[in-house]
Amino acid sequence: MKLARDTWLVFQRQLLLMWRTPIWIAVGVIQPVFYLLLFAPMLKNLLAPMGATTYAETYQIYVPGLLAVLCIFGGLYTGFTLLGELKAGIIERSRVTPVSRLALLIGRALRETVALLVQAVIITLIALPFGLRVGLVDLLLAYLLLGLLALMTSAISYGIALVLPADEAMAPVVNTLAQPIGLLSGVLLPLALAPMWLQSLAKWNPFYWAVEGMRALFSGHAGDSAVWQGLLVVGVMTVVSVSWSARLFSTRVR
């Protein structure tokens, strides 16, 4: 009960701070909208081998990957907000209070998760006029997968921010991690179009399974094995990531 109460208190505080600066949600939506409007229409012929014979079917394949990009890259960059709190001494002051160390992490990560899910909902709504169609249950399952993905990447980013010896190292480290993760997830183009060696390599990437599960859900195949595989892989990775980052919150503040 104490953990839940402390998490709710931290989450409320973080949500209030985000509410006061809603520009961050707008900024997070702008770039995906550009990809949705200016990049996706060029994919119809390219995705024809996968059955995308219309623009609506193209968005059915592309939008799940775009939402995954939002959570992968958006989540991995949340550690920059923690750097400011570390520099201002906010985390250090929080550690001497009775608030649970795990709650300090989860409350912040949930704030980032909510922000990313709000952006995902906006992108989904914008895609509807282009022919995107997805069932309500499938969409809710997809958002559950996205939420776990956002929670996992946020926890990883917070852990990196705590481990690195200098703030200046954050950007190159995150960029170095994010690029291969994104490319091997098939977020922009399905890896079914890639060479076999690249497909085999991608299967070692947990984010690949999340993207595959998302695409199955947006195609209306909730019973597809890719869905439960994605939920299982991302669920396990989320637990591991949160546990690792929470331990750093408890024992290490640079």
CSV table of C-alpha atoms in Angstrom, one decimal, residues 12 36 94 108 132 189 199 212 248:
chain,number,residue,atom,x,y,z
A,12,GLN,CA,0.6,13.4,-9.4
A,36,LEU,CA,2.6,10.3,-41.3
A,94,SER,CA,13.8,13.2,-2.4
A,108,ARG,CA,8.4,9.6,-13.0
A,132,LEU,CA,-6.7,3.5,-40.8
A,189,LEU,CA,9.7,-0.7,-42.9
A,199,GLN,CA,15.8,-10.8,-40.1
A,212,GLU,CA,5.5,-7.3,-34.8
A,248,LEU,CA,20.3,2.7,-8.9
